[in-house]
Amino acid sequence: MLSASRLIRITPNLMCGPDILEVQEKLTKLGYKPGTPNGVYTEATRQAVRRFQDFRGLKMDGLVGPDTWKELNKDQRAFHPLKKPKSSVSSSSPKIHVHVDTRILTLTSNGTITTYPVAVGKLSTPSPVGEWTIVYKSVDPGGPFGARWMRLSVPWGSYGIHGTNNPSSIGKAVSHGCIRLYNENVIELYDRVWVGTPVSITGTVRKIRNLRKGFHGEDVREVQQMLSDLGYYPYAIDGYYGNKTRLAVIRFQKANGLTPDGIAGKKTYKALQIAHDLATDDTDP
């Protein structure tokens, strides 16, 4: 996986949220002393992340992305034990289904079905299709997380179901992979599910192509847009991987220590995502 919900890092207005609190709690239990677990990504937390990355053989950049999340979540059950015994799971127990194409969340509980409109991940940071469970819940996380937060068991990032401070985004594919609801809806949902509730996310699975000269598509358009935002591609965003796009990719690859082959594969795409998030100061989940 390339995406990991939002990229956690030091920003001028310090990032905060339940995902950062989770990082701090896990680092604390592992003995890395990130400072007081308060959900704010401080310099002390960044340095603890760097020490953890060094010990696990990761790049010491202080950025909490997919590789760092995978390492932090290797023993996820120890941090988020299920609170409901397996014997309690029955046909009447709550189950959540999210369809990323229709952008609808369906809750089935006690024979009743309730649907809610949601925002889902955008093309570059898709929502994680698969079978998950809720592993953590919190009230009033605030900011872009809105009124409630329900963390999912996805191992490569901090994905969850949450509220929003941007209600106009509901019904769109705009998130870093999280599932957003209107605050009044997420409060209702929160009260009807528990830690251990299964969550099925279905829909179109995003396939990462090795983009090269001659390719067409929305993924090409997306790469062009990121290159344009970063100043490498001052041309029309047309979805065609021509020579101008290839040369722009080569310039980006050279500037970021990648093999300058002009092919936008997984490593280049991952570097583009990180560079774009940093350049645009995008901190929404």
PDB file of C-alpha atoms in Angstrom, residues 132-136 150-155 158-161:
ATOM      1  CA  TRP A 132     -11.696  -4.822   9.248  1.00  0.00           C
ATOM      2  CA  THR A 133     -12.916  -4.272  12.790  1.00  0.00           C
ATOM      3  CA  ILE A 134     -13.257  -1.237  15.028  1.00  0.00           C
ATOM      4  CA  VAL A 135     -10.306  -1.340  17.436  1.00  0.00           C
ATOM      5  CA  TYR A 136     -10.631   1.983  19.269  1.00  0.00           C
ATOM      6  CA  MET A 150     -13.588   4.946  15.407  1.00  0.00           C
ATOM      7  CA  ARG A 151     -10.205   3.489  14.465  1.00  0.00           C
ATOM      8  CA  LEU A 152     -10.139   0.533  12.059  1.00  0.00           C
ATOM      9  CA  SER A 153      -7.756  -2.445  12.200  1.00  0.00           C
ATOM     10  CA  VAL A 154      -5.925  -1.516   8.976  1.00  0.00           C
ATOM     11  CA  PRO A 155      -2.217  -2.245   9.661  1.00  0.00           C
ATOM     12  CA  SER A 158      -4.482   5.090  10.939  1.00  0.00           C
ATOM     13  CA  TYR A 159      -7.750   4.768   9.056  1.00  0.00           C
ATOM     14  CA  GLY A 160     -11.054   5.318  10.771  1.00  0.00           C
ATOM     15  CA  ILE A 161     -14.677   6.386  10.658  1.00  0.00           C
TER      16      ILE A 161
END
